Short mmCIF file of C-alpha atoms and ligand atoms in Angstrom, two decimals:
data_model
loop_
_atom_site.label_atom_id
_atom_site.label_comp_id
_atom_site.label_asym_id
_atom_site.label_seq_id
_atom_site.Cartn_x
_atom_site.Cartn_y
_atom_site.Cartn_z
CA MET A 11 110.13 56.13 101.35
CA SER A 12 109.52 58.75 98.68
CA THR A 13 108.71 57.96 95.08
CA SER A 14 110.37 59.45 92.01
CA GLU A 15 108.72 61.35 89.13
CA ASN A 16 108.38 57.87 87.60
CA GLY A 17 106.15 56.72 90.43
CA ILE A 18 108.72 54.07 91.42
CA SER A 19 110.14 53.93 94.96
CA ALA A 20 113.56 55.56 95.30
CA GLN A 21 114.71 52.35 96.99
CA ASN A 22 114.43 50.56 93.66
CA TYR A 23 117.23 52.31 91.83
CA GLN A 24 120.27 50.41 93.13
CA SER A 25 121.76 49.86 89.66
CA ALA A 26 121.31 53.52 88.68
CA LYS A 27 123.06 54.54 91.92
CA GLY A 28 125.88 52.06 91.27
CA PHE A 29 126.48 53.39 87.76
CA CYS A 30 126.45 57.00 89.04
CA VAL A 31 129.28 56.26 91.48
CA THR A 32 131.12 54.26 88.81
CA ALA A 33 131.04 57.16 86.34
CA ALA A 34 132.01 59.79 88.93
CA PHE A 35 134.90 57.70 90.29
CA TRP A 36 136.44 56.62 86.99
CA LEU A 37 136.19 60.16 85.60
CA VAL A 38 138.60 61.22 88.35
CA VAL A 39 141.02 58.38 87.57
CA ALA A 40 140.71 58.97 83.82
CA THR A 41 141.39 62.70 84.04
CA LEU A 42 144.39 62.01 86.30
CA ALA A 43 145.71 59.76 83.53
CA GLY A 44 144.93 62.55 81.01
CA MET A 45 146.94 64.98 83.15
CA ILE A 46 149.91 62.59 83.13
CA LEU A 47 149.74 62.50 79.32
CA ALA A 48 149.40 66.27 79.01
CA THR A 49 152.34 66.75 81.42
CA GLU A 50 154.47 64.40 79.34
CA PHE A 51 153.82 66.59 76.29
CA VAL A 52 155.04 69.65 78.20
CA ALA A 53 157.89 68.08 80.19
CA PRO A 54 158.74 64.64 78.77
CA ASP A 55 161.38 63.79 81.40
CA LEU A 56 159.48 64.95 84.47
CA LEU A 57 158.08 61.55 85.43
CA GLY A 58 161.34 59.66 84.88
CA ASN A 59 161.54 56.28 83.23
CA LEU A 60 158.79 54.43 85.04
CA SER A 61 157.46 52.04 82.41
CA TRP A 62 153.90 51.99 83.76
CA LEU A 63 153.74 55.79 83.52
CA SER A 64 155.05 55.87 79.97
CA PHE A 65 152.88 57.57 77.35
CA GLY A 66 152.17 54.34 75.44
CA ARG A 67 150.70 52.68 78.54
CA VAL A 68 148.85 55.62 80.09
CA ARG A 69 147.16 56.70 76.82
CA PRO A 70 145.00 53.56 76.47
CA ILE A 71 144.25 53.71 80.20
CA HIS A 72 142.98 57.26 79.68
CA THR A 73 140.93 56.56 76.55
CA ASN A 74 139.37 53.33 77.85
CA LEU A 75 138.50 54.93 81.18
CA VAL A 76 136.96 58.11 79.78
CA LEU A 77 134.81 56.28 77.26
CA LEU A 78 133.97 53.06 79.11
CA GLY A 79 134.52 54.15 82.71
CA PHE A 80 132.88 57.57 82.68
CA VAL A 81 130.64 58.45 79.71
CA PHE A 82 129.05 55.04 79.20
CA PRO A 83 128.23 54.26 82.89
CA GLY A 84 126.94 57.83 83.36
CA LEU A 85 124.52 57.38 80.47
CA LEU A 86 123.69 53.85 81.65
CA ALA A 87 122.79 55.21 85.08
CA ALA A 88 120.32 57.58 83.42
CA ALA A 89 118.92 54.72 81.32
CA CYS A 90 118.45 52.52 84.41
CA TYR A 91 116.26 55.33 85.73
CA PHE A 92 114.28 56.46 82.69
CA LEU A 93 113.59 53.05 81.09
CA PRO A 94 111.39 51.90 84.00
CA GLY A 95 109.60 55.26 83.94
CA LEU A 96 108.97 55.22 80.21
CA LEU A 97 107.86 51.59 80.32
CA GLN A 98 105.74 52.02 83.47
CA THR A 99 107.35 49.07 85.19
CA GLN A 100 110.32 48.39 87.45
CA LEU A 101 113.70 47.34 86.07
CA TYR A 102 113.36 43.58 85.47
CA SER A 103 116.06 42.76 88.02
CA GLU A 104 117.86 45.25 90.26
CA ARG A 105 119.98 42.34 91.51
CA LEU A 106 121.15 41.63 87.95
CA GLY A 107 121.73 45.38 87.57
CA LEU A 108 123.94 45.41 90.67
CA ILE A 109 125.87 42.37 89.43
CA SER A 110 126.42 44.31 86.18
CA VAL A 111 127.71 47.32 88.15
CA TRP A 112 130.24 45.18 90.02
CA LEU A 113 131.27 43.30 86.89
CA TRP A 114 131.84 46.57 85.03
CA ASN A 115 134.03 47.91 87.85
CA ILE A 116 136.05 44.69 87.93
CA ILE A 117 136.51 45.01 84.16
CA LEU A 118 137.71 48.62 84.50
CA ALA A 119 140.11 47.76 87.34
CA CYS A 120 141.52 44.83 85.34
CA ALA A 121 141.87 47.15 82.33
CA VAL A 122 143.95 49.64 84.30
CA VAL A 123 146.21 46.97 85.81
CA THR A 124 146.83 45.03 82.58
CA LEU A 125 147.38 48.15 80.46
CA ALA A 126 149.79 49.57 83.06
CA MET A 127 151.68 46.25 82.91
CA GLY A 128 151.95 46.64 79.15
CA LYS A 129 149.53 43.81 78.39
CA THR A 130 147.70 45.14 75.37
CA GLN A 131 146.38 44.07 72.00
CA ALA A 132 147.77 47.39 70.71
CA ARG A 133 144.74 48.35 68.57
CA GLU A 134 143.32 51.78 69.38
CA TYR A 135 140.26 51.62 71.68
CA ALA A 136 140.46 47.78 71.42
CA GLU A 137 143.54 47.37 73.57
CA LEU A 138 142.00 45.14 76.25
CA ILE A 139 143.24 41.57 76.30
CA TRP A 140 140.96 38.65 75.45
CA PRO A 141 139.86 37.57 78.96
CA ILE A 142 138.71 41.14 79.66
CA ASP A 143 137.01 41.31 76.25
CA LEU A 144 135.08 38.19 77.24
CA LEU A 145 133.91 39.84 80.48
CA VAL A 146 132.82 42.91 78.49
CA VAL A 147 130.66 40.77 76.21
CA ILE A 148 129.15 38.99 79.24
CA PHE A 149 128.38 42.43 80.70
CA PHE A 150 126.58 43.57 77.55
CA VAL A 151 124.57 40.34 77.45
CA LEU A 152 123.49 40.87 81.09
CA VAL A 153 122.47 44.48 80.49
CA PHE A 154 120.66 43.56 77.28
CA TYR A 155 118.76 40.75 79.03
CA ASN A 156 117.78 43.04 81.92
CA PHE A 157 116.56 45.82 79.60
CA ALA A 158 114.85 43.46 77.13
CA MET A 159 112.94 41.74 79.95
CA THR A 160 111.94 45.16 81.32
CA VAL A 161 110.54 46.01 77.88
CA LYS A 162 108.78 42.63 77.76
CA GLN A 163 106.96 43.16 81.04
CA ARG A 164 106.10 46.81 80.40
CA LYS A 165 102.69 48.29 81.07
CA GLU A 166 103.14 51.14 78.56
CA PRO A 167 102.52 49.78 75.04
CA VAL A 168 104.19 52.66 73.15
CA LEU A 169 107.99 52.60 73.06
CA TYR A 170 109.25 56.18 73.38
CA VAL A 171 112.28 56.96 71.21
CA SER A 172 114.74 56.90 74.15
CA VAL A 173 113.92 53.20 74.62
CA TRP A 174 114.70 52.53 70.94
CA TYR A 175 118.06 54.27 71.21
CA VAL A 176 119.14 52.46 74.39
CA LEU A 177 118.17 49.01 73.14
CA ALA A 178 119.86 49.64 69.78
CA ALA A 179 123.04 50.89 71.50
CA ILE A 180 123.37 47.84 73.74
CA THR A 181 122.53 45.31 71.01
CA LEU A 182 124.73 46.86 68.33
CA THR A 183 127.68 47.28 70.70
CA ALA A 184 127.57 43.65 71.85
CA ILE A 185 127.90 42.58 68.20
CA VAL A 186 130.39 45.28 67.18
CA TYR A 187 132.57 44.49 70.21
CA ILE A 188 132.96 40.81 69.25
CA VAL A 189 133.72 41.61 65.60
CA GLY A 190 135.94 44.65 66.22
CA ASN A 191 138.04 42.87 68.84
CA VAL A 192 138.45 39.83 66.56
CA MET A 193 137.48 37.70 69.51
CA TRP A 194 137.78 34.46 67.56
CA ALA A 195 141.60 35.01 67.64
CA PRO A 196 142.26 35.16 71.41
CA THR A 197 146.05 35.30 71.27
CA THR A 198 146.36 38.38 69.05
CA GLY A 199 142.84 39.85 68.95
CA ALA A 200 143.74 40.93 65.45
CA MET A 201 143.80 39.92 61.82
CA THR A 202 146.46 41.22 59.47
CA GLY A 203 146.85 44.11 57.04
CA MET A 204 144.01 46.25 55.73
CA PRO A 205 141.17 43.88 56.76
CA ASP A 206 142.35 44.31 60.33
CA ALA A 207 142.52 48.10 60.10
CA ILE A 208 139.03 48.25 58.56
CA THR A 209 137.61 45.95 61.24
CA LEU A 210 139.32 47.92 63.97
CA TRP A 211 137.90 51.25 62.81
CA PHE A 212 134.49 49.67 62.28
CA TYR A 213 134.75 49.06 66.03
CA GLY A 214 136.62 52.24 67.07
CA HIS A 215 134.12 54.42 65.26
CA ASN A 216 131.09 52.52 66.53
CA ILE A 217 132.07 52.59 70.18
CA LEU A 218 131.42 56.32 69.76
CA GLY A 219 128.74 56.21 67.06
CA THR A 220 126.55 53.32 68.16
CA LEU A 221 127.20 53.31 71.89
CA LEU A 222 127.88 56.78 73.29
CA THR A 223 125.96 58.81 70.69
CA PRO A 224 122.62 56.94 70.88
CA MET A 225 122.83 56.63 74.67
CA ALA A 226 123.45 60.40 74.93
CA VAL A 227 120.66 61.25 72.48
CA ALA A 228 118.32 58.92 74.41
CA ALA A 229 119.06 60.78 77.66
CA ALA A 230 118.56 64.18 75.99
CA TYR A 231 115.24 63.02 74.51
CA TYR A 232 114.10 62.09 78.01
CA ILE A 233 115.46 64.97 80.08
CA ILE A 234 114.68 67.97 77.89
CA PRO A 235 110.90 67.37 77.57
CA ARG A 236 110.76 66.46 81.29
CA VAL A 237 112.44 69.66 82.45
CA CYS A 238 110.51 71.85 79.99
CA ARG A 239 107.28 70.05 80.90
CA SER A 240 106.47 70.01 77.17
CA PRO A 241 105.78 67.03 74.95
CA LEU A 242 108.50 66.19 72.43
CA TYR A 243 108.10 68.46 69.38
CA SER A 244 107.72 65.59 66.88
CA HIS A 245 107.71 61.80 67.23
CA THR A 246 108.03 61.44 63.46
CA LEU A 247 111.25 63.45 63.48
CA SER A 248 112.55 61.31 66.35
CA LEU A 249 112.08 58.16 64.25
CA ILE A 250 113.75 59.75 61.19
CA GLY A 251 116.71 60.68 63.41
CA PHE A 252 116.89 57.17 64.87
CA TRP A 253 116.81 55.30 61.55
CA GLY A 254 119.14 57.87 59.97
CA LEU A 255 121.71 57.17 62.67
CA VAL A 256 121.37 53.39 62.37
CA LEU A 257 121.56 53.44 58.56
CA LEU A 258 124.37 55.98 58.14
CA TYR A 259 126.53 55.96 61.25
CA THR A 260 127.16 52.21 61.59
CA HIS A 261 129.49 51.73 58.62
CA ILE A 262 131.52 54.93 58.17
CA GLY A 263 134.54 53.89 60.25
CA THR A 264 136.72 53.91 57.12
CA HIS A 265 136.73 57.74 57.32
CA HIS A 266 139.51 57.15 59.87
CA LEU A 267 141.52 55.40 57.15
CA LEU A 268 141.41 57.81 54.22
CA GLN A 269 145.22 58.01 54.16
CA THR A 270 145.63 54.22 53.83
CA PRO A 271 145.32 51.70 50.98
CA ALA A 272 141.74 50.83 52.04
CA PRO A 273 139.51 50.09 48.99
CA THR A 274 138.36 53.28 47.27
CA TRP A 275 134.70 52.22 47.20
CA LEU A 276 134.75 51.84 50.98
CA LYS A 277 136.34 55.26 51.41
CA VAL A 278 133.71 56.80 49.11
CA ILE A 279 130.86 55.21 51.10
CA SER A 280 132.39 56.42 54.36
CA ILE A 281 132.79 59.98 53.06
CA VAL A 282 129.34 60.23 51.46
CA ASP A 283 127.58 58.83 54.52
CA SER A 284 129.66 61.01 56.87
CA ILE A 285 128.26 64.01 55.03
CA GLY A 286 124.82 62.36 55.12
CA MET A 287 125.07 62.30 58.93
CA ILE A 288 124.16 65.97 58.81
CA ILE A 289 120.54 64.83 58.22
CA PRO A 290 119.94 62.71 61.37
CA VAL A 291 121.94 65.13 63.51
CA THR A 292 119.95 68.15 62.30
CA VAL A 293 116.69 66.29 62.74
CA VAL A 294 117.53 65.34 66.34
CA LEU A 295 118.60 68.88 67.21
CA ILE A 296 115.57 70.55 65.57
CA ASN A 297 113.35 68.17 67.50
CA LEU A 298 115.06 68.83 70.85
CA TRP A 299 115.42 72.58 70.41
CA TYR A 300 111.83 73.09 69.23
CA THR A 301 110.75 71.23 72.37
CA THR A 302 112.53 73.91 74.41
CA LYS A 303 110.85 76.77 72.49
CA GLY A 304 109.79 79.41 75.01
CA LYS A 305 111.17 77.28 77.85
CA LEU A 306 114.82 78.31 77.96
CA GLY A 307 114.18 79.75 81.42
CA GLU A 308 113.34 76.25 82.68
CA ILE A 309 116.52 74.88 81.11
CA HIS A 310 118.62 77.62 82.67
CA ALA A 311 117.06 77.06 86.09
CA ASP A 312 117.83 73.33 86.10
CA VAL A 313 121.51 72.44 86.37
CA ALA A 314 121.05 68.96 84.88
CA ALA A 315 119.23 70.40 81.86
CA LYS A 316 122.00 73.00 81.47
CA PHE A 317 124.55 70.21 81.06
CA VAL A 318 122.31 68.40 78.59
CA PHE A 319 121.44 71.50 76.59
CA ALA A 320 125.10 72.55 76.34
CA GLY A 321 125.82 68.98 75.20
CA THR A 322 123.32 69.36 72.35
CA ILE A 323 124.91 72.63 71.19
CA ILE A 324 128.32 70.97 71.23
CA TYR A 325 126.82 68.03 69.31
CA LEU A 326 126.06 70.51 66.53
CA LEU A 327 129.65 71.83 66.52
CA VAL A 328 131.09 68.29 66.54
CA CYS A 329 128.85 67.22 63.71
CA ILE A 330 129.83 70.21 61.57
CA GLN A 331 133.48 69.46 62.27
CA GLY A 332 133.07 65.67 61.67
CA PRO A 333 131.71 65.73 58.10
CA LEU A 334 134.17 68.52 57.27
CA HIS A 335 137.24 66.50 58.25
CA SER A 336 135.82 63.42 56.54
CA LEU A 337 136.66 65.20 53.26
CA PRO A 338 140.03 64.01 51.90
CA GLN A 339 141.05 67.59 51.05
CA VAL A 340 140.56 68.69 54.66
CA GLN A 341 142.00 65.52 56.15
CA ARG A 342 145.18 66.02 54.15
CA VAL A 343 145.85 68.84 56.61
CA THR A 344 144.16 67.65 59.79
CA HIS A 345 144.84 63.89 59.91
CA TYR A 346 147.53 62.70 62.36
CA THR A 347 147.45 66.07 64.11
CA ASN A 348 146.09 67.53 67.34
CA TRP A 349 143.04 68.73 65.38
CA VAL A 350 141.62 65.20 65.72
CA VAL A 351 142.45 65.10 69.44
CA GLY A 352 140.56 68.41 69.78
CA HIS A 353 137.54 66.91 67.97
CA ALA A 354 137.78 63.80 70.17
CA HIS A 355 137.59 65.84 73.40
CA LEU A 356 134.88 68.17 72.13
CA ALA A 357 132.83 65.13 71.11
CA ALA A 358 133.48 62.65 73.91
CA LEU A 359 133.50 65.16 76.76
CA GLY A 360 131.66 68.22 75.39
CA PHE A 361 128.79 66.27 73.85
CA SER A 362 128.34 62.78 75.34
CA GLY A 363 130.23 63.51 78.60
CA MET A 364 128.24 66.68 79.36
CA ILE A 365 124.99 64.80 78.72
CA ALA A 366 126.20 61.93 80.93
CA ILE A 367 126.83 64.36 83.82
CA GLY A 368 123.47 66.05 83.13
CA GLY A 369 121.83 62.63 83.20
CA ILE A 370 123.36 61.85 86.61
CA TYR A 371 122.30 65.21 88.07
CA HIS A 372 118.79 64.80 86.67
CA ILE A 373 118.25 61.40 88.25
CA LEU A 374 120.03 61.93 91.60
CA PRO A 375 117.10 63.62 93.40
CA HIS A 376 114.70 61.00 92.05
CA ILE A 377 116.76 57.92 92.89
CA THR A 378 117.65 59.15 96.37
CA GLY A 379 114.43 60.93 97.29
CA ARG A 380 116.54 63.90 98.39
CA PRO A 381 117.66 67.08 96.64
CA LEU A 382 121.09 67.37 95.09
CA TYR A 383 123.72 67.87 97.81
CA SER A 384 124.92 71.14 96.28
CA ARG A 385 123.51 73.04 93.34
CA PHE A 386 126.45 75.45 93.66
CA LEU A 387 129.01 72.66 93.20
CA ALA A 388 127.09 71.31 90.20
CA ASP A 389 127.14 74.79 88.64
CA LEU A 390 130.83 75.08 89.40
CA GLN A 391 131.47 71.74 87.72
CA TYR A 392 129.45 72.90 84.70
CA TRP A 393 131.66 75.97 84.20
CA LEU A 394 134.92 74.12 84.93
CA ILE A 395 134.15 71.49 82.33
CA LEU A 396 132.65 73.85 79.76
CA LEU A 397 135.58 76.27 79.95
CA GLY A 398 138.07 73.41 80.19
CA VAL A 399 136.81 71.64 77.09
CA SER A 400 136.58 74.94 75.18
CA GLY A 401 140.21 75.76 76.04
CA PHE A 402 141.20 72.25 75.02
CA THR A 403 139.43 72.39 71.68
CA ILE A 404 140.67 75.85 70.71
CA SER A 405 144.30 75.16 71.63
CA LEU A 406 144.38 71.70 70.04
CA SER A 407 142.66 72.89 66.86
CA ILE A 408 145.25 75.65 66.41
CA ALA A 409 148.08 73.23 67.20
CA GLY A 410 146.60 70.78 64.67
CA LEU A 411 146.53 73.39 61.91
CA ILE A 412 150.16 74.31 62.63
CA GLN A 413 151.14 70.64 62.43
CA GLY A 414 149.06 70.11 59.27
CA ASN A 415 150.68 73.07 57.57
CA GLY A 416 154.04 71.64 58.56
CA TRP A 417 153.22 68.32 56.83
CA LEU A 418 151.99 70.11 53.70
CA ASN A 419 155.14 72.19 53.49
CA ALA A 420 157.33 69.12 54.12
CA GLU A 421 158.70 70.76 57.25
CA THR A 422 160.71 68.46 59.55
CA VAL A 423 158.97 67.59 62.80
CA TYR A 424 161.58 69.03 65.17
CA ARG A 425 161.16 72.50 63.65
CA ILE A 426 157.42 72.44 64.36
CA LEU A 427 157.69 71.16 67.94
CA PRO A 428 158.71 74.48 69.58
CA GLN A 429 155.67 76.14 67.96
CA LEU A 430 153.41 73.56 69.61
CA HIS A 431 154.79 74.05 73.11
CA ILE A 432 152.48 76.90 74.16
CA TYR A 433 149.40 74.94 73.02
CA ASN A 434 150.54 71.91 75.01
CA VAL A 435 150.86 74.18 78.05
CA ILE A 436 147.33 75.55 77.46
CA ARG A 437 146.00 71.99 77.09
CA ALA A 438 147.61 70.97 80.39
CA SER A 439 146.29 74.10 82.15
CA THR A 440 142.74 73.69 80.89
CA GLY A 441 143.12 70.00 81.79
CA VAL A 442 143.50 71.13 85.43
CA MET A 443 140.05 72.72 85.12
CA ILE A 444 138.57 69.47 83.83
CA LEU A 445 140.29 67.46 86.59
CA SER A 446 138.94 69.93 89.18
CA GLY A 447 135.48 69.53 87.63
CA ALA A 448 135.81 65.75 87.95
CA LEU A 449 136.78 66.03 91.64
CA VAL A 450 133.96 68.48 92.41
CA GLY A 451 131.51 66.16 90.64
CA PHE A 452 132.71 63.09 92.52
CA TYR A 453 132.25 64.87 95.84
CA ASN A 454 128.83 66.24 94.97
CA ILE A 455 127.53 62.98 93.52
CA THR A 456 128.75 60.73 96.36
CA ARG A 457 127.49 63.19 99.01
CA SER A 458 124.12 63.36 97.25
CA LEU A 459 123.92 59.58 97.25
CA PHE A 460 125.27 58.63 100.66
CA LEU A 461 125.75 61.53 103.06
CA ASN A 462 122.90 63.88 102.39
CA ARG A 463 120.46 64.43 105.23
CA GLN A 464 118.21 66.92 103.41
CA ASP A 465 114.68 65.78 102.63
CA LEU A 466 113.29 66.34 99.14
CA SER A 467 109.78 67.08 100.42
CA ALA A 468 111.20 69.86 102.62
CA ASN A 469 112.28 71.73 99.49
CA GLU A 470 109.08 71.27 97.50
C1 LIG B 516 128.52 63.65 61.96
C2 LIG B 516 129.21 63.17 62.90
C3 LIG B 516 130.70 62.87 62.88
C4 LIG B 516 131.56 62.68 61.85
C5 LIG B 516 131.27 62.68 60.37
C6 LIG B 516 132.87 62.43 62.44
C7 LIG B 516 134.03 62.19 61.70
C8 LIG B 516 135.25 61.89 62.24
C9 LIG B 516 136.45 61.60 61.47
C10 LIG B 516 136.54 61.62 59.95
C11 LIG B 516 137.44 61.34 62.34
C12 LIG B 516 138.88 60.95 61.98
C13 LIG B 516 139.69 62.13 61.64
C14 LIG B 516 141.10 61.76 61.29
O1 LIG B 516 141.65 60.76 61.80
O2 LIG B 516 141.69 62.49 60.50
C15 LIG B 516 136.88 61.44 63.67
C16 LIG B 516 137.59 61.20 64.82
C17 LIG B 516 136.99 61.06 66.05
N1 LIG B 516 135.66 61.29 66.35
FE1 LIG B 516 134.25 61.98 65.09
N2 LIG B 516 132.78 62.48 63.79
C18 LIG B 516 131.46 62.72 64.11
C19 LIG B 516 130.92 62.80 65.37
C20 LIG B 516 131.54 62.31 66.50
C21 LIG B 516 130.89 62.08 67.76
C22 LIG B 516 129.41 62.33 68.04
C23 LIG B 516 131.84 61.57 68.59
C24 LIG B 516 131.73 61.16 70.05
C25 LIG B 516 130.66 60.85 70.69
C26 LIG B 516 133.10 61.53 67.86
C27 LIG B 516 134.30 61.12 68.38
C28 LIG B 516 135.48 61.03 67.67
C29 LIG B 516 136.74 60.62 68.28
C30 LIG B 516 136.98 60.22 69.73
C31 LIG B 516 137.69 60.63 67.24
C32 LIG B 516 139.18 60.30 67.38
C33 LIG B 516 139.43 58.94 66.88
C34 LIG B 516 140.93 58.63 66.90
O3 LIG B 516 141.40 58.18 67.93
O4 LIG B 516 141.58 58.85 65.89
N3 LIG B 516 132.87 61.98 66.59
N4 LIG B 516 135.55 61.78 63.57
C1 LIG B 517 142.28 66.48 82.67
C2 LIG B 517 141.60 66.32 81.58
C3 LIG B 517 142.18 65.67 80.36
C4 LIG B 517 143.43 65.76 79.83
C5 LIG B 517 144.58 66.59 80.34
C6 LIG B 517 143.46 64.93 78.64
C7 LIG B 517 144.57 64.75 77.84
C8 LIG B 517 144.66 63.87 76.79
C9 LIG B 517 145.86 63.58 76.05
C10 LIG B 517 147.20 64.24 76.29
C11 LIG B 517 145.56 62.66 75.11
C12 LIG B 517 146.51 62.02 74.10
C13 LIG B 517 146.50 62.81 72.81
C14 LIG B 517 147.48 62.30 71.81
O1 LIG B 517 147.75 61.10 71.70
O2 LIG B 517 148.06 63.14 71.09
C15 LIG B 517 144.15 62.37 75.22
C16 LIG B 517 143.44 61.52 74.40
C17 LIG B 517 142.09 61.37 74.46
N1 LIG B 517 141.24 61.87 75.44
FE1 LIG B 517 141.73 63.11 76.95
N2 LIG B 517 142.23 64.38 78.46
C18 LIG B 517 141.42 64.81 79.50
C19 LIG B 517 140.10 64.45 79.70
C20 LIG B 517 139.36 63.72 78.81
C21 LIG B 517 137.96 63.43 78.95
C22 LIG B 517 137.11 63.84 80.15
C23 LIG B 517 137.59 62.73 77.84
C24 LIG B 517 136.24 62.19 77.45
C25 LIG B 517 135.17 62.22 78.13
C26 LIG B 517 138.78 62.52 77.01
C27 LIG B 517 138.81 61.83 75.82
C28 LIG B 517 139.96 61.51 75.12
C29 LIG B 517 139.97 60.74 73.88
C30 LIG B 517 138.74 60.15 73.18
C31 LIG B 517 141.31 60.65 73.46
C32 LIG B 517 141.84 60.00 72.20
C33 LIG B 517 142.01 61.11 71.17
C34 LIG B 517 142.46 60.67 69.81
O3 LIG B 517 142.99 59.58 69.67
O4 LIG B 517 142.29 61.43 68.84
N3 LIG B 517 139.83 63.12 77.65
N4 LIG B 517 143.62 63.12 76.27
#
């Protein structure tokens, strides 16, 4: 049995393999749900009156599946591979890892069924009902225990920055999940009034800011130096970026509530620290991009690194856009419009999703001991998703500005709708590219894992 670049037998990566399949599978289901939503914007009556296909039920299925079913497991798969390598030890328990994989898939399946039945707590990104919330917390505790024990029994004394990010992401999310889902109130999963909205967006923001973002940055910090065969440009910068993210990003959720009666002091903190986010983001990107100095050829030649590198460029765009629309003057135009949906796709798919796919492609040869099933298909998926998400962002940003102008000019909604139609059509068409990318990825990833007879050593 071959060993990976980590020196650990390929047989020992069962959890990483499980999370790869999880991410690839649920991306297909999630994008199908996204296509249903996009179709309903273009042709509202096409799918009839089936309650479980109605917009209000499919939307949370889509959002929960993309974030928790695709991006997070993809990044977790990468972490299950690079943590043992960075710590010079095996994952504490592959069996516990596999139990986590199954538990996570049960959670996702239960989420789809209950949301389709209309069983929801009706708070954005926190829709799952209490019994499922409980399973989610158990999952995070299992993953935390597995990772923490791996750190405890490590042979490498120095903790590389990717380890910091992963541990922080899992720990913070376990706490944020309990608070944000108001788990001490099982029947409603909610409080009332403004305190509830503030708590919800503390959670909604952090599921992106303290789960997906640090996990994605951790993967980029691992993959880019590996592929370039260069040491990280600066460990000091990596620590500044880490602490900057923890100190600034954790409490700015109120920037989602600038148009509400939330306390002014909280809005001011959220705006100031949203702008402050420019510091940790710039620091992370300078550090990663300087590491690639003179090595862009290596990045271009490696399909996994291409995904990750594109993700870092999109991270820059997202984090210019984010602070900008945290300003009340800008949000007066963009809030409640498709502009935000454009930002959401650019961020969740273009940044963290691209890095998640890059992470999977980077680890596949190492966890299987065989080359990727098809480099061509991986390249195809890269272009389908990159062009798809670009089309999405451009069309939704324009649509958002049209809507925002309509609000400002006190235009009635029905007069604006015809102007949005073409952008909804473009969104649905570019959505087909993303769905095709998801299907191509699922095929390539499952073939690489299970039905690939090529031998890695034959290609070396
Ligand atoms: C400096 C970094 C960022 C800042 C300051 C920022 C700021 C914001 C703000 C103010 C909103 C709400 C806009 C509104 O409702 O009018 C928003 C929405 C959103 N952001 Fe960001 N963002 C940043 C980075 C990111 C990243 C890295 C991700 C994903 C990994 C992300 C994902 C989202 C999503 C999904 C929404 C939509 C939330 C909803 O459903 O309303 N953002 N962002
Ligand atoms: C076939 C591809 C896709 C299509 C057609 C699609 C379509 C949609 C639609 C129509 C919405 C509802 C927007 C609204 O309420 O106005 C939505 C929301 C959302 N989608 Fe997608 N989507 C796709 C793929 C993805 C992927 C791959 C991700 C992330 C990795 C993603 C992340 C999100 C997020 C975070 C939201 C919530 C946005 C917000 O509340 O501002 N989508 N999507």
